[in-house]
Coordinates of C-alpha atoms in Angstrom, one line a residue:
X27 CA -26.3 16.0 -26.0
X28 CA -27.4 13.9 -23.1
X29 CA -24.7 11.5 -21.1
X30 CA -25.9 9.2 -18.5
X31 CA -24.0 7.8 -15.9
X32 CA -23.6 3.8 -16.8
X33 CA -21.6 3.0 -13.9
X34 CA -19.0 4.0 -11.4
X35 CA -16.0 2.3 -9.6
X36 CA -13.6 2.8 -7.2
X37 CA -9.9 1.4 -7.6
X38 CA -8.5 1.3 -3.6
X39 CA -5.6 -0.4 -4.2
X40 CA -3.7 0.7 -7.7
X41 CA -3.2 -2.1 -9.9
X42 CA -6.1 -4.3 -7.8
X43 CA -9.8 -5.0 -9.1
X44 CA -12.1 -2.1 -9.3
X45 CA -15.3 -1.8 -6.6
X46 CA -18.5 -1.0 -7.9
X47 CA -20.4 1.7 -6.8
X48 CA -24.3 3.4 -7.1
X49 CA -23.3 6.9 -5.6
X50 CA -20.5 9.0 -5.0
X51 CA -20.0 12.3 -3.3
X52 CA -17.3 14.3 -4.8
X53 CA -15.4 17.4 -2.8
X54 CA -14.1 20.1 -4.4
X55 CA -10.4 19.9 -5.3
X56 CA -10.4 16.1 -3.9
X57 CA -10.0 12.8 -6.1
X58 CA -12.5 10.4 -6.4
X59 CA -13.7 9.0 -3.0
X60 CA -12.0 5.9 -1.8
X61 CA -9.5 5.7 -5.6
X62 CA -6.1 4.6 -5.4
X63 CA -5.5 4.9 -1.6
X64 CA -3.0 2.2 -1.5
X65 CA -0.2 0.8 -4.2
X66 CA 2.4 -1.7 -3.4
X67 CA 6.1 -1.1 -3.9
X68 CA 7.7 -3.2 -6.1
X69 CA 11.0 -3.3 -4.3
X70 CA 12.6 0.4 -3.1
X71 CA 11.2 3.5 -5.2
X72 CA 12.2 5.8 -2.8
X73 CA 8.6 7.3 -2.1
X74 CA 8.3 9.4 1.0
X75 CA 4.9 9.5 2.6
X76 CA 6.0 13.3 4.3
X77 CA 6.9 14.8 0.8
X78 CA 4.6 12.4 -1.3
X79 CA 6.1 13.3 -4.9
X80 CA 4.3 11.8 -8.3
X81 CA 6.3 8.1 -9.0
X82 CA 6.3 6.6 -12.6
X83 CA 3.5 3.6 -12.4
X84 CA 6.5 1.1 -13.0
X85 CA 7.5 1.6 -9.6
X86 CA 4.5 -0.4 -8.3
X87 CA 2.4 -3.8 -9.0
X88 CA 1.2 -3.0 -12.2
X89 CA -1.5 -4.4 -14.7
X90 CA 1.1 -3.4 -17.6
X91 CA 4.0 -5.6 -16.2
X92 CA 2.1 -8.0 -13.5
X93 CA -1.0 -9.5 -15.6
X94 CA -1.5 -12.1 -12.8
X95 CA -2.7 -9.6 -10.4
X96 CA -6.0 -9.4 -12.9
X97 CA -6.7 -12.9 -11.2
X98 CA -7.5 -11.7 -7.7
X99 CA -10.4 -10.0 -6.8
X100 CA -10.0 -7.3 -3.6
X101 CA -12.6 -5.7 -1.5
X102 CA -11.4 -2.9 0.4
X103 CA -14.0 -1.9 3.6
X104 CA -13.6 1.3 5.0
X105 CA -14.9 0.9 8.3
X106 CA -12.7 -1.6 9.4
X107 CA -9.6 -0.8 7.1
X108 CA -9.6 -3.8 5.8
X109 CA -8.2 -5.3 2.5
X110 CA -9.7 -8.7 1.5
X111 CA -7.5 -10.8 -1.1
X112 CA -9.9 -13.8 -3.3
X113 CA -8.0 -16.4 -6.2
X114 CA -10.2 -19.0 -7.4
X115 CA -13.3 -18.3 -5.1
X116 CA -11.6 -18.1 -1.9
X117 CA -10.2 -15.9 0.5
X118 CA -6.0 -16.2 0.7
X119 CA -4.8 -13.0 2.5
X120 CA -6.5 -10.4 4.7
X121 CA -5.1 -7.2 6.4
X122 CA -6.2 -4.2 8.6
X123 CA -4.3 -1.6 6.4
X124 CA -4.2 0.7 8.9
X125 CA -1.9 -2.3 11.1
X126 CA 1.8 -3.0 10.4
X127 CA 0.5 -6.4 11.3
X128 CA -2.1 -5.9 8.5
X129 CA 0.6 -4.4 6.1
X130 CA 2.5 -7.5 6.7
X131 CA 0.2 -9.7 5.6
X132 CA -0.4 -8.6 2.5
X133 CA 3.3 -7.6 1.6
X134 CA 3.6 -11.5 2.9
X135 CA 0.9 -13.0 0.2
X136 CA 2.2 -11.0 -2.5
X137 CA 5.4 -12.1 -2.0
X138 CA 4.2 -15.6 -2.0
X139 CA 1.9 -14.8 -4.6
X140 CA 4.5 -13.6 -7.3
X141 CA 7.9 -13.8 -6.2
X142 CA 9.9 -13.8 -9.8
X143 CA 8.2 -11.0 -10.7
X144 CA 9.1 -8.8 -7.4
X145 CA 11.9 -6.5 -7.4
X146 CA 12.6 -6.3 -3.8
X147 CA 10.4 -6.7 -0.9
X148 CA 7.0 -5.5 -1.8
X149 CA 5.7 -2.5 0.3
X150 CA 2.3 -1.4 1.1
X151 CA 2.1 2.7 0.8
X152 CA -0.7 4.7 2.2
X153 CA -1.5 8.1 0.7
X154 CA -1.1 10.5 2.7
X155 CA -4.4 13.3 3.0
X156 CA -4.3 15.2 0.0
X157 CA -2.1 12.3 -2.2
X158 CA -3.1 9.7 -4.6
X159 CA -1.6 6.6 -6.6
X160 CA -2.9 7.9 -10.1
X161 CA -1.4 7.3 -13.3
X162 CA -1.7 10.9 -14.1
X163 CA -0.4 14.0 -11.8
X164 CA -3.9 15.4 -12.1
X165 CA -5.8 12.4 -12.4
X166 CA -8.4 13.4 -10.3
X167 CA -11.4 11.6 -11.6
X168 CA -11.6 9.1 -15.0
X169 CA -14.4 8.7 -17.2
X170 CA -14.7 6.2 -20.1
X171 CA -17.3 6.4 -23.0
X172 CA -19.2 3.0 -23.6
X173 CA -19.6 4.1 -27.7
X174 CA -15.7 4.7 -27.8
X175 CA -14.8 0.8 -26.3
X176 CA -17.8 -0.5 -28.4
X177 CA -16.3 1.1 -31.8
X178 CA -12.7 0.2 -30.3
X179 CA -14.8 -3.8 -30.3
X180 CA -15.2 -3.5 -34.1
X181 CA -11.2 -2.7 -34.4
X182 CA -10.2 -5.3 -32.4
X183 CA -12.4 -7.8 -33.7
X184 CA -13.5 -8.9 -30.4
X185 CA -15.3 -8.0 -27.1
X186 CA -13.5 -5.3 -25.2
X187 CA -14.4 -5.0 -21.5
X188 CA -14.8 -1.5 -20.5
X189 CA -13.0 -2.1 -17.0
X190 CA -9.8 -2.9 -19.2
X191 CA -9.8 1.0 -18.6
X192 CA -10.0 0.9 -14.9
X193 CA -12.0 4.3 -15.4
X194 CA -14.1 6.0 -12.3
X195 CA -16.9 6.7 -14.3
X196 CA -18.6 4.9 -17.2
X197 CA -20.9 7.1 -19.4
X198 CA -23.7 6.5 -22.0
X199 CA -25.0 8.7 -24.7
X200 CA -21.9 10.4 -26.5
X201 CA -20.9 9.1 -29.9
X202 CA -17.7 7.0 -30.4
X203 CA -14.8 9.4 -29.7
X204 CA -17.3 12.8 -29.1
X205 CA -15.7 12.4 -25.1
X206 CA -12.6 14.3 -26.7
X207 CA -14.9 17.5 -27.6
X208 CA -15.4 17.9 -23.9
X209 CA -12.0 18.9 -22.8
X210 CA -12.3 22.5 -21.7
X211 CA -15.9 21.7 -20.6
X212 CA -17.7 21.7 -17.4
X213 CA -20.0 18.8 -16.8
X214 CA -22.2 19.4 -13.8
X215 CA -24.6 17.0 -12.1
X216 CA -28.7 17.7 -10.9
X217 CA -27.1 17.5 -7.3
X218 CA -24.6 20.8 -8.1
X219 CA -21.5 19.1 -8.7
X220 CA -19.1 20.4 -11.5
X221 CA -16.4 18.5 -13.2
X222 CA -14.0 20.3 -15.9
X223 CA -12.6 17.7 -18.0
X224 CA -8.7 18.8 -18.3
X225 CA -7.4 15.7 -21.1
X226 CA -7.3 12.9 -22.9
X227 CA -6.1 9.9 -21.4
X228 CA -3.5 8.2 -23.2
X229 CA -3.3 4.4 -22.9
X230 CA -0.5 1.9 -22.0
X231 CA 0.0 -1.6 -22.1
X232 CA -2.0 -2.3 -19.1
X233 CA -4.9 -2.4 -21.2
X234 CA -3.9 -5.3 -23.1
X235 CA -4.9 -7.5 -20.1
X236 CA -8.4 -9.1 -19.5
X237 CA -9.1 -7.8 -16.0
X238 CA -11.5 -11.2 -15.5
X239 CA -8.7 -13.6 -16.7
X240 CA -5.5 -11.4 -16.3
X241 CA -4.5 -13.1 -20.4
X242 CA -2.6 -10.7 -22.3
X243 CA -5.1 -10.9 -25.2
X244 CA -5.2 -8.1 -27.3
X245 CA -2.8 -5.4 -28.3
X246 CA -4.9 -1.7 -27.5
X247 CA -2.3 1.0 -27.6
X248 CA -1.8 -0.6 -30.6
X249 CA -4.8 -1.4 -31.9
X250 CA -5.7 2.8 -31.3
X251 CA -2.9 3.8 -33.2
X252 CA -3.5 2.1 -36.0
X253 CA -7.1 2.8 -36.8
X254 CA -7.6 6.4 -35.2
X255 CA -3.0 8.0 -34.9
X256 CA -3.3 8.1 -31.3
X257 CA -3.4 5.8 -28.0
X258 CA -6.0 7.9 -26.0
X259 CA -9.1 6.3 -24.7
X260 CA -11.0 8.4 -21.8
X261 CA -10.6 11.5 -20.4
X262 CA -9.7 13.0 -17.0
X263 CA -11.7 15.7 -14.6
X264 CA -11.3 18.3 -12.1
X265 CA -13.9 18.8 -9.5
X266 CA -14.9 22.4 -9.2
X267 CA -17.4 21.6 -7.0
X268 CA -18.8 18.9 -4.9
X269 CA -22.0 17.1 -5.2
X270 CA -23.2 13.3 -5.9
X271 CA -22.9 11.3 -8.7
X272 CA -25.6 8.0 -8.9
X273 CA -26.1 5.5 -11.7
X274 CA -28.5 6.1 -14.3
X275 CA -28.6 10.6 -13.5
X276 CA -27.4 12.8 -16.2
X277 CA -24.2 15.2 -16.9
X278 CA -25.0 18.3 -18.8
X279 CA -22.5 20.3 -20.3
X280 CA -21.9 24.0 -19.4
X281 CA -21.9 26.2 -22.0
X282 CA -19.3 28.5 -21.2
X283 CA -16.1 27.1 -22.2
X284 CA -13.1 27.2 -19.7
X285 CA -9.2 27.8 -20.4
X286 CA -7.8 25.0 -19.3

């Protein structure tokens, strides 16, 4: 079995467009560098940056309820802090994150942006060291097989873009579905990192939406259920220990099976 690292993205801000990458360095324990730092309150969910606790997705600007954000595109730099807001080609909003003047300014575009679809005020949240906006309690770090999304294509009947996944990591070399077989396992990279894949990763509605045109076009959860009884499509990893990850190097599989 050989799997090749196809790609790998970062997703700052939940909900907002992914940021490709060519290398990574992973610490042990820690989530993906740079991945879900930021999410924006739809109205009050009571979050509490000094007891961060796991919120339901719902609670934010969401690709399963707010398709439109798929028609921005974000860049997020890190040595200024900065979030950078595109539509259509241009820049419309811009923000020093770590600012309340920069907070403003984003909460202010997205509540010019899409105001029947807001709850409340929006809110820009930070995580706090140790804390991130996944989906998942222990969604530390997301892979996506290429095989899996081109077999899902043949279900569909039509393209399927990968990023619909808004996975970390795309990989190569698996057959359709064999990323399932790896939960237990320990992949590890020629740099010394180690990943145990924990689960499956089920799929929501979220998926339905073209990230390039934010249209609600196709009907995945759905579309899983029907040809293979379940909605999963990925699978989430642990990082035992750090190391890099670059585009186009391998992930072997340990032999030794852990309990998860």
């Amino acid at each position: 079995m050989s799997i090749r690292i196809a790609s790998l993205q970062r997703y700052p801000v939940k909900g907002l467009s992914p940021e490709p990458l060519t290398q990574v360095s992973l610490t042990k324990g820690d989530y993906f560098p740079g991945d879900r730092l930021f999410a924006i309150e739809n109205g009050p969910a009571g979050f509490d940056p000094d007891n961060p606790q796991h919120q339901p997705k719902i609670k934010f600007l969401m690709l399963m309820r707010n398709e439109s954000l798929a028609r921005l595109r974000t860049r997020y730099l890190d040595s200024i802090t900065t979030l950078f807001i595109e539509q259509g080609g241009r820049e419309v909003a811009r923000g020093d994150l770590s600012t309340k003047e920069g907070r403003l300014a984003i909460e202010a575009f997205f509540r010019r942006f899409m105001p029947k679809e807001l709850r409340g005020a929006p809110k820009l949240l930070t995580a706090p060291q140790g804390f991130r906006f996944t989906d998942s309690r222990r969604g530390f770090v997301s892979l996506i097989n290429l095989a899996s999304v081109r077999e899902l294509e043949k279900v569909v009947g039509s393209a399927v873009d990968p990023l619909r996944f808004r996975g970390n990591i795309h990989i190569e070399g698996l057959d359709p579905w064999a990323e399932f077989d790896l939960v237990g396992q320990v992949l590890t990279t020629p740099s010394g990192a180690r990943l145990k894949v924990t689960k499956r990763i089920e799929r929501c509605a979220a998926t339905n939406v073209d990230p390039q045109t934010g249209l609600r076009d196709l009907q995945i959860p759905k579309s899983l259920m029907a040809a293979y009884g379940h909605f999963d499509c990925g699978i989430y990893a642990e990082v035992l220990d750090g190391g890099t990850l670059e585009i186009g190097e391998d992930l072997e599989a340990e032999q030794t099976t852990l309990a998860l």
